[in-house]
Amino acid sequence: MNTKIIKINENEIDDELLKEAGNIIKAGGLVAFPTETVYGLGGDAFNKESSLKIYTAKGRPSDNPLIVHISKIEDITKLSDDIPDVAYDVFEAFWPGPLTVILNKHPLVPDETTGGLNTVAVRFPSNKIAQKLIEASGGFIAAPSANLSGRPSPTVAKYVVEDLNGRVDMIIDGGDSDIGLESTIIDLTSTVPVILRPGYVTEQDLEKVLNKVDIDKTIIDNNSSLKPKAPGMKYRHYAPKGDLTIVHGENDKVVDYINDRLSEAKNKNLKTGVLATKENTLKYKADLVKNIGARDDAKEIAKNLFRALREFDDDDIQVIYAEGFENKGLSMATMNRLLKAAGHKEVNL
Ligand code: TXA
Ligand code: MG
C-alpha cells in the first residue's frame, strides 16, 4: 500500500487536506493522526471492516478493544444509551482532553470495534487536528496508538512512519505530542468508578469530581493471577529492543549501582544506555544517556519517556538502565509504562 504522508500545523490547519483525510476514513481507509497524548491510528468506528483493518495494520490481537474518538460531547449518545449523570460532570471537567471513559455500549457500535465487549471506550481529544479530522470523517474515529503492537506509542511522526509506512493510507505529521503518554482510562459502568489505566489526569484530579475512585489493582501490584479490566493492559508493551532494568533507591546509590552494571556490560562489549533525570545525566558512563527531565518535573518526564525508549533502539543499545520514580500522581502513569517496557524488571537498593 502507498502511504501518503502530509504535514499539518495545528495553529494553521489546512481544511482541504483534512477533508481529504476525512474522506479516506469515510471510505473505509486508515489515517494516522496526532493527538495531545500520542499519535492514533484511525478508522471509521461504525465500520467493522475498518476496525478489522486497524488490528491487521498494528499486528494487534483482536480481543483488545479500540477507543472511539469524538469531537462533540452530544455525539456520546450514539455510542452509549446508558450514560450515568456523573459522566456529564466528568465530561465537563476533563473534555476535551486526555481522559477516556468506559460506558455500556449502544447496540449499533460494532463488536469489532469493542473487541467483543458490551462496553465502549470514548475520548474527546483536545488536539485541533484530531478534532477537525473526526469532524471531517463523520464524527467517530476508532483509534489505538499508532505503533506496531508491543512497541512504544509514537509521540513524534517519525516513529509512526517507521511502524506504519506501507500499512495505512495516510499519516498526518502534526508535530510532537504535548503529553506523551496515553489517556487515563476510567470505567464509569461500576458503582464506584475505576481507573483502568493511569495517565495525565490523575486519581486526585478525578476525585475532585467523583466522590470515590478505585484503581484497578493490576496497575499497582504486578500479581499475574489478577486480570486487568482493560484488555490491552495485560500485554507486554512499549518494550525497547535492549534489555531494560529499573533501579530504585537513594540517588547516589542508584548512580553507583548503574555505573557498576554499565562497566560489566561494557566488558562484554555490549552497547549501553541510561534513562536519566537531568540532575544525573553527566554522572553516567554509558554509550547513550537520555535526559528525560528534572526529577521534580513529572510532566516533562512523562512527555519524553516514549521518545527516549525509541531512541535507544535507533542507536542499537543492548543494555539499558532507568532511574525509578515514585508511584503516585502523574508519575504513576510514567512508572506503569516504564514497568511494562522493562517486563517488570526492577531493582530496589
Ligand atoms: O491517549 C490515548 O488513549 C491514545 C490516543 C490515540 O487517543 N489511544 C490509545 O489506544 O492509547 P490504545 O488502543 O493503544 O489503548 C486503548 C486501551 C487498551 O488498553 C484497551 O484494552 C482499553 O483501552 N480499552 C478499550 N476499550 C475498552 C473497554 N470497553 N473496556 C476496557 N478497556 C478498554
Ligand atoms: Mg497502545
XYZ file of N, CA and C in Angstrom, residues 65-315:
753
model
N -9.818 -4.037 22.665
C -10.749 -3.062 22.083
C -10.118 -1.714 21.772
N -10.796 -0.959 20.879
C -10.301 0.345 20.420
C -11.024 1.472 21.150
N -10.387 2.635 21.226
C -11.044 3.811 21.798
C -11.733 4.570 20.661
N -12.998 4.966 20.879
C -13.706 5.758 19.876
C -13.531 7.238 20.214
N -13.060 8.007 19.221
C -12.787 9.426 19.415
C -13.907 10.264 18.812
N -14.395 11.233 19.598
C -15.471 12.110 19.129
C -15.007 13.574 19.205
N -15.774 14.465 18.572
C -15.381 15.880 18.591
C -16.491 16.778 19.117
N -17.565 16.159 19.651
C -18.659 16.920 20.277
C -19.230 16.053 21.389
N -19.450 16.624 22.564
C -19.954 15.812 23.679
C -21.286 15.156 23.320
N -22.158 15.884 22.611
C -23.504 15.318 22.354
C -23.457 14.028 21.519
N -22.377 13.796 20.800
C -22.280 12.567 19.998
C -22.156 11.311 20.852
N -21.905 11.473 22.127
C -21.764 10.338 23.037
C -23.030 9.455 23.028
N -24.180 10.067 22.768
C -25.424 9.288 22.813
C -25.521 8.279 21.663
N -24.701 8.428 20.637
C -24.678 7.442 19.545
C -23.825 6.236 19.931
N -23.023 6.400 20.988
C -22.119 5.317 21.386
C -22.629 4.562 22.599
N -23.458 5.252 23.411
C -23.983 4.616 24.621
C -25.395 5.109 24.873
N -26.295 4.175 25.254
C -27.650 4.603 25.619
C -27.854 4.430 27.117
N -26.737 4.378 27.845
C -26.800 4.165 29.289
C -25.703 5.022 29.933
N -25.953 6.337 29.949
C -24.916 7.271 30.417
C -25.293 7.798 31.799
N -24.538 7.460 32.823
C -24.878 7.947 34.162
C -24.687 9.465 34.247
N -25.475 10.129 35.116
C -25.386 11.596 35.236
C -23.962 12.052 35.517
N -23.298 11.258 36.349
C -21.958 11.661 36.773
C -20.996 11.742 35.571
N -21.316 11.014 34.512
C -20.457 11.054 33.322
C -20.401 12.473 32.773
N -21.543 13.175 32.832
C -21.562 14.544 32.295
C -20.702 15.487 33.134
N -20.619 15.214 34.451
C -19.708 16.025 35.288
C -18.262 15.774 34.870
N -17.981 14.522 34.540
C -16.629 14.162 34.114
C -16.306 14.842 32.776
N -17.248 14.796 31.837
C -17.019 15.433 30.524
C -16.749 16.927 30.720
N -17.593 17.532 31.543
C -17.477 18.976 31.800
C -16.089 19.325 32.343
N -15.590 18.495 33.238
C -14.313 18.797 33.890
C -13.104 18.484 33.004
N -13.175 17.420 32.221
C -11.939 16.933 31.579
C -11.953 16.901 30.056
N -13.084 17.153 29.419
C -13.133 17.106 27.961
C -13.226 18.492 27.377
N -12.597 18.755 26.223
C -11.718 17.823 25.523
C -10.402 17.665 26.279
N -9.839 16.454 26.236
C -8.574 16.230 26.937
C -8.221 14.763 27.076
N -7.158 14.501 27.853
C -6.554 13.160 27.888
C -7.246 12.174 28.822
N -8.567 12.068 28.705
C -9.311 11.125 29.547
C -10.268 10.312 28.681
N -10.224 8.990 28.859
C -11.127 8.073 28.157
C -12.099 7.491 29.172
N -13.401 7.472 28.814
C -14.384 6.871 29.728
C -14.919 5.567 29.129
N -15.213 4.621 30.006
C -15.839 3.365 29.583
C -17.312 3.419 29.982
N -18.185 3.164 28.993
C -19.636 3.169 29.214
C -20.224 1.900 28.600
N -21.452 1.554 28.994
C -22.107 0.447 28.301
C -22.342 0.865 26.861
N -22.159 -0.089 25.936
C -22.179 0.328 24.536
C -23.575 0.296 23.930
N -23.779 1.188 22.983
C -25.004 1.228 22.184
C -24.980 0.004 21.263
N -26.150 -0.624 21.038
C -26.154 -1.832 20.206
C -25.579 -1.621 18.800
N -25.606 -0.391 18.298
C -25.126 -0.170 16.925
C -23.603 -0.058 16.808
N -22.905 0.025 17.942
C -21.430 0.064 17.865
C -20.944 -1.357 17.560
N -20.185 -1.527 16.472
C -19.797 -2.894 16.080
C -18.935 -3.594 17.129
N -19.165 -4.896 17.293
C -18.346 -5.701 18.204
C -16.879 -5.672 17.802
N -16.626 -5.517 16.511
C -15.236 -5.484 16.030
C -14.491 -4.285 16.624
N -15.222 -3.205 16.895
C -14.593 -2.002 17.451
C -14.312 -2.170 18.941
N -15.187 -2.895 19.637
C -15.047 -3.024 21.097
C -14.449 -4.372 21.494
N -13.868 -5.065 20.536
C -13.232 -6.345 20.858
C -14.213 -7.333 21.474
N -15.488 -7.221 21.077
C -16.495 -8.159 21.566
C -17.055 -7.795 22.941
N -16.597 -6.699 23.540
C -17.110 -6.305 24.864
C -18.460 -5.608 24.716
N -19.259 -5.595 25.799
C -20.516 -4.838 25.728
C -20.349 -3.418 26.273
N -19.096 -3.011 26.445
C -18.792 -1.632 26.827
C -17.989 -0.973 25.704
N -17.952 0.364 25.754
C -17.192 1.093 24.728
C -16.334 2.161 25.415
N -15.134 2.366 24.882
C -14.228 3.398 25.394
C -14.371 4.633 24.513
N -14.538 5.816 25.135
C -14.759 7.040 24.365
C -13.838 8.159 24.856
N -13.305 8.908 23.886
C -12.439 10.043 24.231
C -12.694 11.204 23.288
N -12.640 12.408 23.830
C -12.777 13.652 23.063
C -11.435 14.370 23.182
N -10.563 14.207 22.171
C -9.222 14.786 22.284
C -9.223 16.301 22.138
N -8.223 16.963 22.691
C -8.155 18.433 22.600
C -7.330 18.902 21.412
N -6.535 18.034 20.827
C -5.719 18.430 19.674
C -6.640 18.872 18.523
N -6.359 20.044 17.978
C -7.258 20.627 16.968
C -7.248 19.838 15.652
N -6.098 19.277 15.293
C -6.048 18.478 14.054
C -6.931 17.243 14.243
N -6.822 16.621 15.410
C -7.644 15.438 15.693
C -9.127 15.803 15.634
N -9.481 16.918 16.278
C -10.901 17.313 16.293
C -11.434 17.529 14.879
N -10.655 18.240 14.058
C -11.126 18.527 12.699
C -11.179 17.261 11.842
N -10.245 16.357 12.084
C -10.266 15.102 11.322
C -11.509 14.275 11.694
N -11.820 14.246 12.988
C -13.001 13.486 13.440
C -14.252 14.057 12.755
N -14.360 15.389 12.781
C -15.494 16.043 12.133
C -15.561 15.687 10.650
N -14.410 15.789 9.974
C -14.363 15.572 8.524
C -14.630 14.130 8.138
N -14.520 13.219 9.123
C -14.675 11.805 8.768
C -16.022 11.247 9.212
N -16.908 12.124 9.706
C -18.243 11.666 10.067
C -18.492 11.588 11.566
N -17.484 11.890 12.377
C -17.749 12.060 13.810
C -17.251 10.994 14.760
N -16.852 9.813 14.246
C -16.487 8.725 15.166
C -15.266 7.969 14.646
N -14.121 8.241 15.235
C -12.899 7.556 14.791
C -12.429 6.569 15.849
N -12.372 5.296 15.469
C -11.780 4.284 16.348
C -10.275 4.373 16.167
N -9.539 4.518 17.277
C -8.088 4.666 17.121
C -7.312 4.140 18.321
N -6.476 3.156 18.086
C -5.473 2.806 19.088
C -4.256 3.695 18.863
N -3.235 3.551 19.691
C -1.993 4.279 19.447
C -1.387 3.779 18.132
N -0.664 4.680 17.433
C -0.236 4.397 16.057
C 1.123 3.700 15.986
N 1.299 2.693 16.817
C 2.549 1.911 16.815
C 2.237 0.475 16.431
N 3.247 -0.251 16.011
C 3.060 -1.688 15.875
C 2.867 -2.247 17.279
N 2.049 -3.281 17.401
C 1.733 -3.866 18.703
C 3.021 -4.185 19.470
N 3.075 -3.756 20.737
C 4.240 -4.063 21.569
C 5.281 -2.961 21.622
N 5.311 -2.088 20.608
C 6.321 -1.026 20.566
C 5.860 0.194 21.364
N 6.793 1.066 21.772
C 6.368 2.279 22.485
C 5.434 3.118 21.616
N 4.408 3.731 22.230
C 3.480 4.580 21.477
C 4.237 5.760 20.875
N 3.935 6.129 19.621
C 4.671 7.227 18.996
C 4.217 8.602 19.468
N 5.177 9.448 19.802
C 4.882 10.820 20.215
C 5.447 11.813 19.204
N 6.108 11.301 18.171
C 6.555 12.128 17.036
C 6.248 11.341 15.761
N 5.973 12.065 14.663
C 5.514 11.411 13.436
C 6.557 10.440 12.869
N 7.827 10.750 13.092
C 8.899 9.898 12.573
C 8.693 8.422 12.950
N 8.250 8.183 14.183
C 8.089 6.796 14.626
C 6.788 6.173 14.123
N 5.816 7.016 13.779
C 4.601 6.494 13.128
C 4.999 5.973 11.750
N 5.796 6.776 11.058
C 6.246 6.389 9.715
C 7.062 5.094 9.805
N 7.951 5.032 10.786
C 8.780 3.825 10.948
C 7.906 2.564 11.104
N 6.829 2.674 11.899
C 5.999 1.497 12.169
C 4.948 1.232 11.091
N 4.375 2.294 10.511
C 3.144 2.095 9.719
C 3.242 2.456 8.238
N 4.402 2.959 7.785
C 4.527 3.291 6.358
C 4.265 2.030 5.528
N 3.364 2.139 4.564
C 3.020 0.989 3.729
C 1.871 0.162 4.298
N 1.438 0.460 5.516
C 0.359 -0.318 6.152
C -0.925 0.490 6.316
N -0.864 1.822 6.082
C -2.051 2.681 6.223
C -2.127 3.607 5.008
N -3.296 4.265 4.825
C -3.464 5.114 3.640
C -2.775 6.464 3.779
N -2.807 7.010 5.002
C -2.235 8.352 5.184
C -1.665 8.502 6.581
N -0.594 9.280 6.692
C -0.044 9.651 8.001
C 0.009 11.170 8.061
N -0.620 11.748 9.087
C -0.574 13.202 9.262
C 0.495 13.530 10.304
N 1.503 14.271 9.876
C 2.546 14.735 10.789
C 2.095 16.067 11.360
N 1.742 16.067 12.643
C 1.266 17.307 13.280
C 2.204 17.759 14.378
N 3.460 17.336 14.316
C 4.431 17.763 15.332
C 4.421 16.863 16.557
N 5.139 17.290 17.600
C 5.300 16.462 18.804
C 4.042 16.457 19.669
N 3.753 15.318 20.285
C 2.611 15.240 21.215
C 2.939 16.027 22.480
N 1.955 16.780 22.981
C 2.192 17.613 24.171
C 2.383 16.779 25.429
N 1.589 15.730 25.574
C 1.576 14.988 26.839
C 2.512 13.785 26.792
N 2.467 13.016 25.734
C 3.450 11.952 25.563
C 3.086 10.603 26.152
N 2.052 10.526 26.976
C 1.560 9.228 27.478
C 0.095 9.111 27.098
N -0.396 7.894 26.913
C -1.792 7.717 26.522
C -2.743 8.179 27.624
N -4.003 8.411 27.205
C -5.026 8.930 28.116
C -5.240 8.046 29.341
N -5.683 8.686 30.416
C -6.188 7.978 31.586
C -7.487 7.284 31.164
N -7.712 6.046 31.600
C -8.997 5.379 31.303
C -9.755 5.185 32.601
N -11.019 5.669 32.626
C -11.858 5.451 33.815
C -13.132 4.724 33.420
N -13.416 3.654 34.146
C -14.616 2.850 33.911
C -15.761 3.434 34.723
N -16.791 3.929 34.014
C -17.939 4.538 34.701
C -19.128 3.581 34.747
N -18.913 2.309 34.450
C -20.042 1.361 34.459
C -20.247 0.732 35.841
N -19.281 0.881 36.744
C -19.451 0.288 38.075
C -19.906 1.366 39.065
N -20.425 0.945 40.217
C -20.948 1.908 41.196
C -19.846 2.877 41.609
N -18.686 2.321 41.940
C -17.531 3.189 42.194
C -16.657 3.170 40.930
N -16.454 4.331 40.292
C -15.633 4.356 39.074
C -14.220 3.831 39.326
N -13.671 3.154 38.310
C -12.357 2.528 38.478
C -11.384 3.039 37.402
N -10.200 3.437 37.814
C -9.148 3.806 36.851
C -8.537 2.515 36.313
N -8.640 2.332 34.991
C -8.090 1.106 34.374
C -6.689 1.331 33.824
N -6.384 2.586 33.493
C -5.033 2.923 33.008
C -4.705 4.307 33.538
N -3.585 4.467 34.270
C -3.233 5.801 34.769
C -2.706 6.668 33.634
N -2.902 7.982 33.752
C -2.434 8.886 32.699
C -2.278 10.284 33.256
N -2.340 11.249 32.370
C -2.119 12.649 32.738
C -3.169 13.148 33.738
N -4.430 12.713 33.558
C -5.482 13.028 34.530
C -5.322 12.025 35.672
N -5.011 12.528 36.868
C -4.646 11.628 37.964
C -5.850 11.252 38.826
N -5.629 10.274 39.692
C -6.638 9.864 40.663
C -7.119 11.086 41.463
N -6.169 11.934 41.874
C -6.508 13.123 42.672
C -7.385 14.081 41.851
N -7.088 14.237 40.570
C -7.920 15.102 39.709
C -9.348 14.548 39.643
N -9.448 13.236 39.463
C -10.769 12.616 39.284
C -11.583 12.660 40.572
N -10.883 12.556 41.708
C -11.594 12.580 42.997
C -12.259 13.925 43.269
N -11.806 14.950 42.577
C -12.440 16.261 42.771
C -13.847 16.274 42.163
N -14.093 15.392 41.194
C -15.380 15.375 40.503
C -16.217 14.171 40.941
N -15.561 13.047 41.150
C -16.255 11.821 41.561
C -15.942 11.636 43.055
N -16.912 11.280 43.846
C -16.639 11.188 45.287
C -15.543 10.198 45.603
N -15.643 9.048 44.938
C -14.702 7.983 45.261
C -14.234 7.356 43.956
N -12.964 7.031 43.900
C -12.408 6.405 42.704
C -11.540 5.236 43.139
N -11.713 4.104 42.507
C -10.819 2.967 42.770
C -9.784 2.886 41.658
N -8.708 2.119 41.948
C -7.707 1.892 40.905
C -7.648 0.392 40.655
N -7.709 -0.002 39.392
C -7.587 -1.424 39.055
C -6.296 -1.943 39.694
N -6.436 -2.960 40.525
C -5.296 -3.427 41.329
C -4.109 -3.871 40.478
N -4.394 -4.322 39.263
C -3.282 -4.824 38.442
C -2.325 -3.700 38.025
N -2.787 -2.446 38.158
C -1.900 -1.335 37.815
C -0.808 -1.190 38.869
N -1.197 -1.454 40.123
C -0.261 -1.202 41.218
C 0.580 -2.423 41.544
N -0.100 -3.571 41.795
C 0.739 -4.734 42.095
C 0.738 -5.691 40.924
N 1.912 -6.151 40.624
C 2.077 -6.973 39.441
C 1.825 -8.432 39.781
N 0.607 -8.715 40.268
C 0.273 -10.090 40.614
C -0.347 -10.721 39.375
N 0.377 -11.622 38.750
C -0.036 -12.108 37.434
C -1.333 -12.912 37.463
N -1.816 -13.276 38.662
C -3.063 -14.035 38.701
C -4.266 -13.098 38.533
N -4.061 -11.789 38.718
C -5.156 -10.847 38.510
C -5.229 -10.490 37.031
N -6.479 -10.296 36.559
C -6.646 -9.969 35.142
C -7.053 -8.498 35.026
N -6.282 -7.674 34.299
C -6.661 -6.270 34.181
C -7.996 -6.113 33.468
N -8.763 -5.061 33.844
C -10.072 -4.872 33.221
C -9.971 -4.219 31.851
N -8.891 -3.514 31.580
C -8.650 -3.029 30.212
C -7.816 -4.102 29.533
N -8.403 -4.810 28.567
C -7.706 -5.970 27.997
C -6.275 -5.661 27.546
N -6.061 -4.438 27.003
C -4.739 -4.089 26.477
C -3.668 -4.028 27.547
N -4.070 -3.880 28.809
C -3.082 -3.711 29.875
C -2.380 -5.023 30.212
N -2.885 -6.138 29.669
C -2.248 -7.411 30.026
C -1.025 -7.711 29.142
N -0.912 -6.992 28.035
C 0.173 -7.312 27.116
C 1.479 -6.634 27.509
N 2.612 -7.308 27.212
C 3.898 -6.621 27.334
C 3.891 -5.523 26.289
N 4.430 -4.389 26.637
C 4.195 -3.198 25.867
C 5.429 -2.359 25.826
N 5.478 -1.436 24.934
C 6.412 -0.314 24.998
C 7.870 -0.730 25.040
N 8.149 -2.011 24.807
C 9.493 -2.516 25.080
C 10.501 -2.035 24.058
N 11.633 -1.484 24.522
C 12.739 -1.234 23.597
C 13.367 -2.576 23.255
N 14.225 -2.604 22.232
C 14.823 -3.892 21.856
C 15.876 -4.324 22.875
N 16.521 -3.360 23.520
C 17.535 -3.691 24.537
C 16.896 -4.197 25.826
N 17.760 -4.712 26.703
C 17.303 -5.267 27.970
C 17.227 -4.139 29.011
N 16.008 -3.857 29.466
C 15.794 -2.682 30.331
C 15.550 -3.075 31.788
N 16.263 -2.419 32.719
C 16.066 -2.650 34.154
C 15.859 -1.297 34.841
N 14.885 -1.258 35.758
C 14.614 -0.017 36.501
C 15.294 -0.114 37.869
N 15.929 0.964 38.306
C 16.639 0.940 39.585
C 16.059 2.004 40.517
N 15.608 1.554 41.706
C 15.052 2.474 42.709
C 16.014 2.588 43.885
N 15.997 3.721 44.542
C 16.784 3.853 45.769
C 17.291 5.254 45.951
N 18.151 5.400 46.942
C 18.730 6.707 47.258
C 19.624 7.125 46.076
N 19.569 8.397 45.711
C 20.150 8.839 44.434
C 21.592 8.366 44.183
N 22.504 8.615 45.140
C 23.911 8.265 44.893
C 24.086 6.766 44.709
N 23.310 6.007 45.472
C 23.404 4.540 45.350
C 22.930 4.092 43.978
N 21.868 4.712 43.492
C 21.342 4.354 42.165
C 22.412 4.632 41.103
N 23.037 5.804 41.189
C 24.054 6.172 40.195
C 25.216 5.181 40.246
N 25.693 4.874 41.463
C 26.828 3.935 41.592
C 26.453 2.547 41.076
N 25.281 2.088 41.460
C 24.839 0.749 41.048
C 24.786 0.669 39.521
N 24.153 1.683 38.907
C 24.025 1.661 37.447
C 25.411 1.710 36.793
N 26.295 2.566 37.291
C 27.639 2.644 36.692
C 28.386 1.309 36.806
N 28.225 0.609 37.932
C 28.861 -0.714 38.069
C 28.325 -1.684 37.009
N 26.992 -1.688 36.840
C 26.389 -2.603 35.848
C 26.830 -2.218 34.430
N 26.980 -0.900 34.197
C 27.391 -0.448 32.868
C 28.801 -0.929 32.551
N 29.686 -0.880 33.547
C 31.052 -1.318 33.217
C 31.087 -2.825 33.007
N 30.263 -3.568 33.720
C 30.173 -5.020 33.445
C 29.704 -5.270 32.009
N 28.682 -4.522 31.614
C 28.141 -4.717 30.260
C 29.187 -4.340 29.214
N 29.919 -3.265 29.476
C 30.956 -2.834 28.525
C 32.038 -3.891 28.381
N 32.373 -4.555 29.502
C 33.372 -5.628 29.430
C 32.919 -6.750 28.517
N 31.610 -6.877 28.386
C 31.085 -7.914 27.473
C 30.860 -7.345 26.072
N 31.363 -6.146 25.837
C 31.211 -5.477 24.545
C 29.768 -5.177 24.161
N 28.921 -4.940 25.169
C 27.529 -4.597 24.875
C 27.377 -3.075 24.840
N 26.482 -2.615 23.980
C 26.228 -1.167 23.901
C 25.252 -0.773 25.004
N 25.599 0.276 25.770
C 24.840 0.591 26.975
C 24.095 1.926 26.890
N 22.993 2.003 27.649
C 22.222 3.240 27.700
C 21.639 3.464 29.079
N 21.382 4.740 29.411
C 20.729 5.069 30.681
C 19.622 6.087 30.428
N 18.475 5.833 31.069
C 17.370 6.776 31.063
C 17.505 7.545 32.376
N 17.987 8.793 32.277
C 18.416 9.509 33.481
C 17.629 10.787 33.703
N 17.499 11.176 34.975
C 16.962 12.503 35.248
C 18.068 13.518 34.962
N 17.636 14.741 34.714
C 18.561 15.810 34.306
C 19.737 15.946 35.282
N 19.435 15.871 36.579
C 20.457 16.079 37.614
C 21.605 15.083 37.490
N 21.300 13.890 36.975
C 22.301 12.823 36.974
C 22.943 12.570 35.606
N 22.460 13.281 34.592
C 22.857 12.942 33.223
C 24.375 12.827 33.040
N 25.130 13.740 33.647
C 26.581 13.746 33.405
C 27.324 12.709 34.237
N 26.615 12.029 35.138
C 27.300 11.099 36.048
C 27.449 9.696 35.470
N 26.724 9.394 34.398
C 26.726 8.012 33.896
C 27.743 7.806 32.786
N 28.380 6.644 32.820
C 29.359 6.307 31.777
C 28.747 5.259 30.847
N 27.872 5.741 29.960
C 27.191 4.834 29.030
C 27.374 5.346 27.606
N 27.096 4.491 26.620
C 27.194 4.936 25.230
C 26.148 5.997 24.916
N 24.953 5.846 25.498
C 23.889 6.829 25.263
C 23.175 7.122 26.578
N 23.213 8.374 27.018
C 22.475 8.777 28.223
C 21.357 9.706 27.768
N 20.117 9.333 28.045
C 18.986 10.164 27.645
C 18.477 10.926 28.859
N 18.483 12.232 28.764
C 17.955 13.083 29.827
C 16.444 13.199 29.627
N 15.647 12.681 30.579
C 14.197 12.778 30.354
C 13.545 13.880 31.179
N 14.336 14.700 31.841
C 13.765 15.842 32.554
C 14.203 15.874 34.008
N 13.979 17.015 34.642
C 14.347 17.159 36.056
C 13.449 16.266 36.910
N 13.999 15.722 37.992
C 13.252 14.769 38.819
C 11.924 15.332 39.324
N 11.867 16.639 39.591
C 10.596 17.178 40.115
C 9.660 17.650 38.991
N 10.006 17.381 37.739
C 9.161 17.820 36.622
C 8.465 16.609 35.983
N 7.419 16.141 36.663
C 6.748 14.907 36.231
C 6.188 15.026 34.816
N 5.752 16.239 34.441
C 5.166 16.425 33.103
C 6.218 16.215 32.025
N 7.385 16.814 32.245
C 8.461 16.711 31.260
C 8.906 15.245 31.124
N 9.002 14.556 32.256
C 9.436 13.158 32.239
C 8.425 12.298 31.470
N 7.130 12.515 31.749
C 6.084 11.756 31.048
C 6.162 12.018 29.543
N 6.400 13.252 29.198
C 6.417 13.644 27.791
C 7.581 12.998 27.029
N 8.706 12.818 27.692
C 9.908 12.349 26.994
C 10.112 10.842 27.016
N 9.345 10.137 27.861
C 9.617 8.712 28.077
C 9.599 7.875 26.795
N 8.495 7.910 26.062
C 8.370 7.015 24.901
C 9.389 7.343 23.814
N 9.641 8.639 23.628
C 10.611 9.017 22.610
C 11.999 8.478 22.995
N 12.346 8.607 24.271
C 13.656 8.128 24.724
C 13.774 6.612 24.505
N 12.704 5.882 24.802
C 12.756 4.418 24.608
C 13.023 4.082 23.145
N 12.396 4.837 22.248
C 12.617 4.612 20.814
C 14.051 4.973 20.424
N 14.585 6.029 21.041
C 15.926 6.479 20.650
C 17.007 5.465 21.035
N 16.768 4.708 22.088
C 17.726 3.634 22.404
C 17.768 2.634 21.245
N 16.600 2.346 20.682
C 16.564 1.424 19.541
C 17.281 1.999 18.324
N 17.102 3.319 18.102
C 17.764 3.951 16.941
C 19.275 3.725 17.014
N 19.812 3.663 18.241
C 21.259 3.515 18.419
C 21.663 2.064 18.725
